[in-house]
Short mmCIF file of C-alpha atoms in Angstrom, two decimals:
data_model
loop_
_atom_site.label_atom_id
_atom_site.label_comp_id
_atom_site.label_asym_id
_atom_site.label_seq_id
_atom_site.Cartn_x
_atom_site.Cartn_y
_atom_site.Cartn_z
CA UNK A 295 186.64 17.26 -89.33
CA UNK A 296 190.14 17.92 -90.15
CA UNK A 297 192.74 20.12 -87.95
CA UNK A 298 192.47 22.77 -90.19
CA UNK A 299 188.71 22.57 -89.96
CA UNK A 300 188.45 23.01 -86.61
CA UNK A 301 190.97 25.85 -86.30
CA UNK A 302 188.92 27.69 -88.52
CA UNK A 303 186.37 27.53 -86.60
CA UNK A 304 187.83 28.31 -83.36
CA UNK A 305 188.65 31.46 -85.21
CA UNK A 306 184.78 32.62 -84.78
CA UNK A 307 183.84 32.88 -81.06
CA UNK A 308 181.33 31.05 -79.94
CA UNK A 309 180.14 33.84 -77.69
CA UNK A 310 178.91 35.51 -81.23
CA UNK A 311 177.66 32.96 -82.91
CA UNK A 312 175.71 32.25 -79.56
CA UNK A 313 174.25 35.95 -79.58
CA UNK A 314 172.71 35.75 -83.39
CA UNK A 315 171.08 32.37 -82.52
CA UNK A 316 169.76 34.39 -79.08
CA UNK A 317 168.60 37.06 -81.64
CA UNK A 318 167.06 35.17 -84.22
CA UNK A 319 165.40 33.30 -81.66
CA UNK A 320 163.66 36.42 -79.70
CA UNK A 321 162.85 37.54 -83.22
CA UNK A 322 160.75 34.21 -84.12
CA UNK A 323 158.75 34.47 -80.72
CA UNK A 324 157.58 37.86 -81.35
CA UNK A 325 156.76 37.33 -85.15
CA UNK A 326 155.07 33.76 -83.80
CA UNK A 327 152.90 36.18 -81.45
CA UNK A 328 152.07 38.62 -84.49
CA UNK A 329 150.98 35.67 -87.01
CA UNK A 330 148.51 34.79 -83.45
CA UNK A 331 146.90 38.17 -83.91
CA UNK A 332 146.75 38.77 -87.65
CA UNK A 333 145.33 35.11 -88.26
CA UNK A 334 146.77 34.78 -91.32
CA UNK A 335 144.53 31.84 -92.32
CA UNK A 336 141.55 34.03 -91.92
CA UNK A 337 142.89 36.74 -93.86
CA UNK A 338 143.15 34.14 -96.51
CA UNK A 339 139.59 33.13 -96.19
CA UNK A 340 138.40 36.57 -96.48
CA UNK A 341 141.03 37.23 -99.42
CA UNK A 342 139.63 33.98 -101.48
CA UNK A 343 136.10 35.46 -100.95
CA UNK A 344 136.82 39.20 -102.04
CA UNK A 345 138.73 37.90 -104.89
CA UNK A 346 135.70 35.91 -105.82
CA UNK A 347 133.81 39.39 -105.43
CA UNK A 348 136.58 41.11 -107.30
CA UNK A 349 136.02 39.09 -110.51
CA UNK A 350 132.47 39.00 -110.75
CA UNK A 351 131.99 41.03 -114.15
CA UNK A 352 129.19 43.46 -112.40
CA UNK A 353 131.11 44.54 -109.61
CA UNK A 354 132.02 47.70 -111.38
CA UNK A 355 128.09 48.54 -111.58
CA UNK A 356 128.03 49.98 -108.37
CA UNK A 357 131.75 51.96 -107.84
CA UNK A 358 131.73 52.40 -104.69
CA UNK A 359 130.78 48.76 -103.25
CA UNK A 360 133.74 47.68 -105.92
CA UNK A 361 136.22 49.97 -104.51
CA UNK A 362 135.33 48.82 -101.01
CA UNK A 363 136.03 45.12 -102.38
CA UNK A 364 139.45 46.22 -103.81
CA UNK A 365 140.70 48.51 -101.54
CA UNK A 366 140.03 46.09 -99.18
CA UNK A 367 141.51 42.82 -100.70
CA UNK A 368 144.85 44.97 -101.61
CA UNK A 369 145.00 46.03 -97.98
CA UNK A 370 144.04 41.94 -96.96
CA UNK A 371 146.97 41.08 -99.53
CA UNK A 372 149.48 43.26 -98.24
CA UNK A 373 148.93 42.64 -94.78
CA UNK A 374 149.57 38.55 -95.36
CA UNK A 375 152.44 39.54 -97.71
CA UNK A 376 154.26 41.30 -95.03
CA UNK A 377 154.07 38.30 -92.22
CA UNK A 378 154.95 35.76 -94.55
CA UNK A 379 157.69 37.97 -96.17
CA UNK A 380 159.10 38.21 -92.52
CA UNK A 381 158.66 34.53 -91.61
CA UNK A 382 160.77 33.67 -94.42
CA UNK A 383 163.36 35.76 -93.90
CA UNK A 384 163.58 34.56 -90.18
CA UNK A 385 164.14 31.16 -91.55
CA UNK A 386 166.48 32.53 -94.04
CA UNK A 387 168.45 34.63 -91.17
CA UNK A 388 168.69 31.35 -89.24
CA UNK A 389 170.25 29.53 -92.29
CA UNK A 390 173.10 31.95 -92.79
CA UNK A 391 173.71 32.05 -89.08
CA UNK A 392 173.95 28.05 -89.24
CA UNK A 393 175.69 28.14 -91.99
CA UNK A 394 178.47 30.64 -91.16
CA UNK A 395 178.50 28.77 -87.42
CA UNK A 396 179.65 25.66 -89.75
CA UNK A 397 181.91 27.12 -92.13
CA UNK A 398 183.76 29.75 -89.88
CA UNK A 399 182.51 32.38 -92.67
CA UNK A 400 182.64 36.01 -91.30
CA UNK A 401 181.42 36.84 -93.89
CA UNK A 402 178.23 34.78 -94.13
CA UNK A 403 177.74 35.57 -90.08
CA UNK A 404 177.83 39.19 -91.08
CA UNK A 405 175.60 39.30 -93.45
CA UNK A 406 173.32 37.37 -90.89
CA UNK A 407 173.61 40.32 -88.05
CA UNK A 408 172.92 42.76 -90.76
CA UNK A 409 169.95 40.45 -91.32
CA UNK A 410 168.79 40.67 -87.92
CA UNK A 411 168.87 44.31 -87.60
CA UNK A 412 166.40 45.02 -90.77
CA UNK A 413 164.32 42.39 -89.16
CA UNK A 414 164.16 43.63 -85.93
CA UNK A 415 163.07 47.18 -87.07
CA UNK A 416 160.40 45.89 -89.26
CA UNK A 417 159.24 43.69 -86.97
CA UNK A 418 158.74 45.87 -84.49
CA UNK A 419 157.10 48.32 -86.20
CA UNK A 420 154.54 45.15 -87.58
CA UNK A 421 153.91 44.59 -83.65
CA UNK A 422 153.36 47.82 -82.92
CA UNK A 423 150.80 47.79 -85.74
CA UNK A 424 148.60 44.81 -83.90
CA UNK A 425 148.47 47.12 -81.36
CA UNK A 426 146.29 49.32 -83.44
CA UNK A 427 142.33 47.14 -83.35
CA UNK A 428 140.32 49.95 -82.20
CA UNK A 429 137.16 50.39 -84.68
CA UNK A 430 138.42 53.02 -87.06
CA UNK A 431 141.87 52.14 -86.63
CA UNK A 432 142.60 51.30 -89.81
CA UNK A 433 141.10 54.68 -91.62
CA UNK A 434 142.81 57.65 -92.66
CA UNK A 435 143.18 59.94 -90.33
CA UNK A 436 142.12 64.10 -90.38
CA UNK A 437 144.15 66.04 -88.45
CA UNK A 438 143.37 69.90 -87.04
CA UNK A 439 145.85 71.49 -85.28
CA UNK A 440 144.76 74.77 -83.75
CA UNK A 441 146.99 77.43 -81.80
CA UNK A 442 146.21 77.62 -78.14
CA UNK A 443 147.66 79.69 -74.92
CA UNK A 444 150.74 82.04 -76.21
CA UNK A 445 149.57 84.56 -78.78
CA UNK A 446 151.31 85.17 -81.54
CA UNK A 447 154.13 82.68 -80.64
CA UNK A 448 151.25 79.58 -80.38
CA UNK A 449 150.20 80.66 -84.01
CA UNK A 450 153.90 80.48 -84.94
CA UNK A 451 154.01 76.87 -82.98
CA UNK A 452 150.97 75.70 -84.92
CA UNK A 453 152.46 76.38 -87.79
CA UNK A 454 155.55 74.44 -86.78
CA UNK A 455 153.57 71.69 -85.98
CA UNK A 456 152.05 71.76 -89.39
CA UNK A 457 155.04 71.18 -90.70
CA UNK A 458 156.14 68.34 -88.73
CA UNK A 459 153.45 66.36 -88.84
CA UNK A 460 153.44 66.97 -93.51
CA UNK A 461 156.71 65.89 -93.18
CA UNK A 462 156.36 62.59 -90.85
CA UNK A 463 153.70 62.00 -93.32
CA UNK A 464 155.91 62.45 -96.68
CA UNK A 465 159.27 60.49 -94.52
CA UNK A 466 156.51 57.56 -95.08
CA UNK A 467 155.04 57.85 -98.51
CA UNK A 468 152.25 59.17 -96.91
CA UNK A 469 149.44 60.97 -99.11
CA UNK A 470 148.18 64.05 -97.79
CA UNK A 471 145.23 66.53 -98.50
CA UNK A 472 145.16 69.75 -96.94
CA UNK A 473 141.64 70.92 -96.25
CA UNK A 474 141.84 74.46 -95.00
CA UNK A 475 144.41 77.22 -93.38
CA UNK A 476 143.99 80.22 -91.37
CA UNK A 477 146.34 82.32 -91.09
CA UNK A 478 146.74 84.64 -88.19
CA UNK A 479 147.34 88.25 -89.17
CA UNK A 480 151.30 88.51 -87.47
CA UNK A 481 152.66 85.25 -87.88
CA UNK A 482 151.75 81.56 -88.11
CA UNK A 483 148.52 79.73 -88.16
CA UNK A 484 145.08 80.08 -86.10
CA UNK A 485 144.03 76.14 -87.43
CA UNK A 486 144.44 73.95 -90.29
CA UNK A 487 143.06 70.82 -91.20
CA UNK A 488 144.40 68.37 -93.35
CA UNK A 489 144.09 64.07 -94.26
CA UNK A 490 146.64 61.59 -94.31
CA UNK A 491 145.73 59.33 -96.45
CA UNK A 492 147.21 55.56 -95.22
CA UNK A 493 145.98 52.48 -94.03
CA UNK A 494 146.11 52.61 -90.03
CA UNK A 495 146.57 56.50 -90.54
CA UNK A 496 144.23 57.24 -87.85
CA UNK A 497 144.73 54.74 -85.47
CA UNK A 498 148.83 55.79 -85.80
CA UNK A 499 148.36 59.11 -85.32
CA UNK A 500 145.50 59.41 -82.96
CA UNK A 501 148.03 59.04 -80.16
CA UNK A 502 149.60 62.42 -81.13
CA UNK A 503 145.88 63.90 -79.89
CA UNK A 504 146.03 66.50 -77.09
CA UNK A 505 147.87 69.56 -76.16
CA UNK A 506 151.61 70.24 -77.46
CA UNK A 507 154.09 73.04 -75.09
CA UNK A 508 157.10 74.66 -77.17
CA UNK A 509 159.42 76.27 -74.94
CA UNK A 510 161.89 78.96 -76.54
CA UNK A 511 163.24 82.26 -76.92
CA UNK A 512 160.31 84.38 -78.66
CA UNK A 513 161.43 85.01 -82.37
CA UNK A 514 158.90 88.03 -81.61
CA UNK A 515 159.67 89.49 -78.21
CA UNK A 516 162.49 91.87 -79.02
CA UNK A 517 164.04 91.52 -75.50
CA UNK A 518 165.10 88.07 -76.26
CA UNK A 519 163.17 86.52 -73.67
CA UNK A 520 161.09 82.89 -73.29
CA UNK A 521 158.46 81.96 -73.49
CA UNK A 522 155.77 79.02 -73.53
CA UNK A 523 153.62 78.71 -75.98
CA UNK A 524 150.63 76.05 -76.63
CA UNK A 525 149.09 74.12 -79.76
CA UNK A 526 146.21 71.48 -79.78
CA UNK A 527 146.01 68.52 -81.91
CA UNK A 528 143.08 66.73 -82.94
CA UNK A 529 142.67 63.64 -84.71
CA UNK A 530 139.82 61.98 -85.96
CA UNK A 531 139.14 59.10 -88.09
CA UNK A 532 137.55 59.68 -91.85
CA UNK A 533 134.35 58.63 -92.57
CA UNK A 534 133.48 55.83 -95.09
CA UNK A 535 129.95 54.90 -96.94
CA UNK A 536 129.25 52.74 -94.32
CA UNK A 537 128.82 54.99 -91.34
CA UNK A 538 125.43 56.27 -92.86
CA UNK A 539 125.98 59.78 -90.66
CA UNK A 540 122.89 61.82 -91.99
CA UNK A 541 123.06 65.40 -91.65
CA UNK A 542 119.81 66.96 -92.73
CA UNK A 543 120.17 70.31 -94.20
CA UNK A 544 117.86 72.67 -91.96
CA UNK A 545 120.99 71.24 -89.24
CA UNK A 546 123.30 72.90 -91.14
CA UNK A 547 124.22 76.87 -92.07
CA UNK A 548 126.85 77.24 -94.95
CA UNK A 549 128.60 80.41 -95.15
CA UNK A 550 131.06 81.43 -98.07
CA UNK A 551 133.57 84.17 -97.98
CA UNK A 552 137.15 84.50 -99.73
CA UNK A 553 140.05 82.34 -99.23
CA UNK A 554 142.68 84.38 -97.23
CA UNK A 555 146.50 83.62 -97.13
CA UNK A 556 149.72 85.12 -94.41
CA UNK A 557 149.07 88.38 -92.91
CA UNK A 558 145.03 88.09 -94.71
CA UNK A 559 145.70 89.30 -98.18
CA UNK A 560 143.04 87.60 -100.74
CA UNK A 561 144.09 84.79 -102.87
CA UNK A 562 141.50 84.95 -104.82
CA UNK A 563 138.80 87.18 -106.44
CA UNK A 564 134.98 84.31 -106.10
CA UNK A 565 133.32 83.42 -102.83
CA UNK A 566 134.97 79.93 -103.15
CA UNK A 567 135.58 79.51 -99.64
CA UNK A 568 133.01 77.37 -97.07
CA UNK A 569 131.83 77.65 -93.74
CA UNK A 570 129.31 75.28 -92.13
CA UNK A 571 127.97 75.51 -88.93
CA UNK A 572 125.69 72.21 -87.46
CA UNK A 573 123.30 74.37 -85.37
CA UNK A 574 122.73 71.49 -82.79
CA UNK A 575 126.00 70.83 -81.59
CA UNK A 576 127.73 74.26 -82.75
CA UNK A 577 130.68 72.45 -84.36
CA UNK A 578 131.69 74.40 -87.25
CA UNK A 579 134.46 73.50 -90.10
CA UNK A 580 135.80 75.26 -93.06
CA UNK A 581 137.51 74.39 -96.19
CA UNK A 582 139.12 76.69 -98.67
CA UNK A 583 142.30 75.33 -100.79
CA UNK A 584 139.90 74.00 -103.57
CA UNK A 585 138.90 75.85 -106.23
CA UNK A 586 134.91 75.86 -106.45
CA UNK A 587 132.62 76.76 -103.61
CA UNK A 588 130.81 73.22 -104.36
CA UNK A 589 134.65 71.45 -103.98
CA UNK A 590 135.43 73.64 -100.47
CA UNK A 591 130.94 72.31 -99.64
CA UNK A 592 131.68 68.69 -100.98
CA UNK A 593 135.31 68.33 -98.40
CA UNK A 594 133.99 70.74 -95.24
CA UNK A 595 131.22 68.57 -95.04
CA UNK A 596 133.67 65.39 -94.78
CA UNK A 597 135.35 67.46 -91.86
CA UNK A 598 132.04 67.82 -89.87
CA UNK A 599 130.79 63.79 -90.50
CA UNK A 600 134.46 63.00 -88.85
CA UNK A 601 133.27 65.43 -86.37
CA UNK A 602 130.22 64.26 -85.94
CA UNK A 603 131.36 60.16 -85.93
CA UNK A 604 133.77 60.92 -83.15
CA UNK A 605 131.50 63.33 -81.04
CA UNK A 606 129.46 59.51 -80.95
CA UNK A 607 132.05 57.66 -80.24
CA UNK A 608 133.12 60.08 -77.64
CA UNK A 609 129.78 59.91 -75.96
CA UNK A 610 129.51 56.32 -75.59
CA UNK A 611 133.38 55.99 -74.27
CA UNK A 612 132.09 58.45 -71.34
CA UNK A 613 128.94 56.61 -70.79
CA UNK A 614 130.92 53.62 -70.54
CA UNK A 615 133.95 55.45 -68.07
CA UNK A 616 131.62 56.89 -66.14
CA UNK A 617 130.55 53.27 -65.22
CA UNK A 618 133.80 51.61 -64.65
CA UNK A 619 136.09 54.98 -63.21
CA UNK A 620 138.10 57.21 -65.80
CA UNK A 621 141.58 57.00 -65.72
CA UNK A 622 142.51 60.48 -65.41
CA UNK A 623 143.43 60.29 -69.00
CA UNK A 624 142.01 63.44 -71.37
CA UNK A 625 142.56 63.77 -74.97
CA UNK A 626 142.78 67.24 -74.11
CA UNK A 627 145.15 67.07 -71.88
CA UNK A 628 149.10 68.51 -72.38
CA UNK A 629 150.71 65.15 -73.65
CA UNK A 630 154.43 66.53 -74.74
CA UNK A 631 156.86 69.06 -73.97
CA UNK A 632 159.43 70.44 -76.77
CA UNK A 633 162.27 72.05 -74.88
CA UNK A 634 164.64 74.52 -77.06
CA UNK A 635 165.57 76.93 -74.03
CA UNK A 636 167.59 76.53 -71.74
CA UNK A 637 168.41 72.61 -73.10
CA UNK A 638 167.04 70.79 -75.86
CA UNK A 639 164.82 68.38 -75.58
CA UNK A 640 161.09 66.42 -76.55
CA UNK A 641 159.97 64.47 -74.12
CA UNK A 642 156.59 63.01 -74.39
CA UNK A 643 154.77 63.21 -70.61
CA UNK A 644 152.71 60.40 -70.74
CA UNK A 645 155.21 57.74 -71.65
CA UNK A 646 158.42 59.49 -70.62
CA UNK A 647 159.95 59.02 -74.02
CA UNK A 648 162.39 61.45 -74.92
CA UNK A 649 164.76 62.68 -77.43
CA UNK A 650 167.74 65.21 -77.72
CA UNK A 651 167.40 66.49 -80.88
CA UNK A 652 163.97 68.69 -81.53
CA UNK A 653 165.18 69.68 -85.28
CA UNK A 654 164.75 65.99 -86.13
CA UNK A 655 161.26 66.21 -84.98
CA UNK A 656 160.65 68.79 -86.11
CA UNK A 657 161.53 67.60 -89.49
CA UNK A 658 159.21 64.86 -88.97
CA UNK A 659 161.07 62.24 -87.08
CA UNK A 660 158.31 61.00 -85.03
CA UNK A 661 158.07 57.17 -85.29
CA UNK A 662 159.56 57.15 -81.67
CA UNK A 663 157.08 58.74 -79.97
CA UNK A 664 154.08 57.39 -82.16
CA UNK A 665 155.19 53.98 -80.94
CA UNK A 666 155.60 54.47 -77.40
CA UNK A 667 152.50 56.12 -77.47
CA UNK A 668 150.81 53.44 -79.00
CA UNK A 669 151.94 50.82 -76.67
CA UNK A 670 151.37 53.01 -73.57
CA UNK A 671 147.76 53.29 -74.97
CA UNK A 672 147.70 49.67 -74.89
CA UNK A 673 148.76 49.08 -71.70
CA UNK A 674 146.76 51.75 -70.10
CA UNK A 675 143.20 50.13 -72.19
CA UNK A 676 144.31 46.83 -70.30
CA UNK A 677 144.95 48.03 -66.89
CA UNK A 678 141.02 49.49 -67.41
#
């Protein structure tokens, strides 16, 4: 190597070229434990079968066995498309790093750090997603969020939450269906109910389950005071064909009435809104954003299988608890605290992740919290 060679490269430090081979490295032991859990080489079994499935020419006869075979060979497809997109871009990474390493190129070394940092957010957010294995994981999720403790401030605070979690949901390209509203007559929301419509939707989101405290100065209490106000959050996963839940219909009493917006004005002039009520367990679910009576029938009863699927899945968690010692740790229970008097602050009370800055939650920025919750979940499932 020639003297002018070598002074270029003593231009680089070592020290930094040192660090993005340390980084690189860390990332290709994590992504080599993530290609251990996905089993890539199964997926690709299972994706030569359902593509064998997929071209048969009488799939389509039956539509909803064929959409079961597609939707699940795209979701197969994407999920080996994303680990061996990231394993080549490791390689790639280390290249440039090598490469820059030999030719003193700033340059090429910093496109190879801004490599590294859109790896290590994606691949992160890949390992938190082997986290999620539970059995309806990877279903969309339905959400209810119902005002709680607080009056007329929790209905304002459901509300809020509403909006947070429709716009975490459209930050990701998430679709959403919003089953049913009720307004409370001063302000805000009593419930609402709505699907996000994802692969892994439930499993993400179930973490957000449980009670949520907003702490503030009441936009209602005309002496400026504070106050605490409370929210629930409830998350279960949507049924599919499979689960076979059979709800006879003398178990069921349907109800219709009129779809009521803010302050309980009409919106419309029919009976298009649904109640029904399963008499044996008393759970009861409404739906009235679509237009017929036999639309609001067709999506409430969706609501009360989810209902019903997790109410099963409930029971046998207990029975199984009850054998080995609970935890301590109750859906129901208050699981975060957002702070806007006298300070500012979210801070989740199971994990003791916190941020500063509630508007961005508010405006959806949850991703934080979802993860931490998601491996504290983890952690605590082992530790049982």
């Amino acid at each position: 190597m020639s003297l002018l060679a070598l002074s270029q490269v003593e231009s680089i430090p070592m020290a930094q070229i040192d660090e993005l081979r340390t980084a690189i490295g860390g990332l290709d032991q994590t992504m080599a434990s993530i290609e251990a859990v996905v089993d890539v080489p199964s997926k690709l079994a299972a994706i030569g079968e359902l593509e064998t499935q997929a071209a048969h020419p009488d799939l389509w006869n039956d539509q909803a066995t064929a959409q079961e075979v597609t939707s699940r060979l795209s979701r197969l497809q994407a999920d080996v498309e994303k680990v061996t997109s990231l394993r080549s871009r490791i390689e790639d990474t280390r290249v440039l790093i090598d490469l820059g390493a030999e030719e003193s190129d700033e340059e090429t070394l910093g496109e190879a750090e801004a490599s590294i940092d859109a790896l290590t957010t994606e691949i992160q957010a890949l390992e938190v997603r082997t986290l999620l294995s539970g059995d309806y994981d990877d279903r969309d999720a339905l959400v209810t969020i119902r005002s709680e403790a607080g009056g007329v401030d929790a209905a304002d605070w459901a509300e809020m939450l509403l909006r947070m979690y429709l716009r975490w949901a459209e930050r990701h390209g998430y679709s959403t269906e919003v089953y049913e509203i009720s307004y409370a007559e001063e302000a805000g929301i009593k419930s609402a109910t709505f699907q996000v419509k994802a692969p892994f939707a439930y499993g993400t989101l179930s973490v957000e389950h449980g009670t949520h405290r907003l702490v503030r100065i009441s936009p209602f209490d005309n002496q400026g005071r504070r106050h605490t106000s409370f929210a629930g959050v409830e998350v279960l996963p949507s049924t599919e064909e499979s689960d076979h839940i059979e709800i006879p219909e003398s178990d069921i009493r349907v109800d219709v009435f009129r779809s009521s917006g803010p302050g309980g004005q009409s919106v419309n002039t029919t009976d298009s809104a649904v109640r029904i009520t399963h008499l044996p367990t008393g759970i009861v679910v409404s739906c009235q954003n679509e237009k017929s009576q036999l639309q609001n029938k067709v999506a409430a009863m969706k609501v009360l299988q989810s209902r019903l699927l997790e109410r099963a899945r409930g029971e046998r968690e207990a029975q199984m608890k009850q054998l080995k010692g609970d935890g301590g740790n109750s859906w129901g229970a208050q699981i975060r605290s957002y702070v806007l008097q006298p300070y500012q602050m979210v801070k989740d009370l199971r994990t003791e992740y916190e941020v500063g800055n509630p508007t961005a939650v508010f405006d959806g920025d949850l991703d934080g919290f979802i993860d931490a919750g998601i491996r504290w979940r983890r952690m605590e499932n082992d530790a049982d």
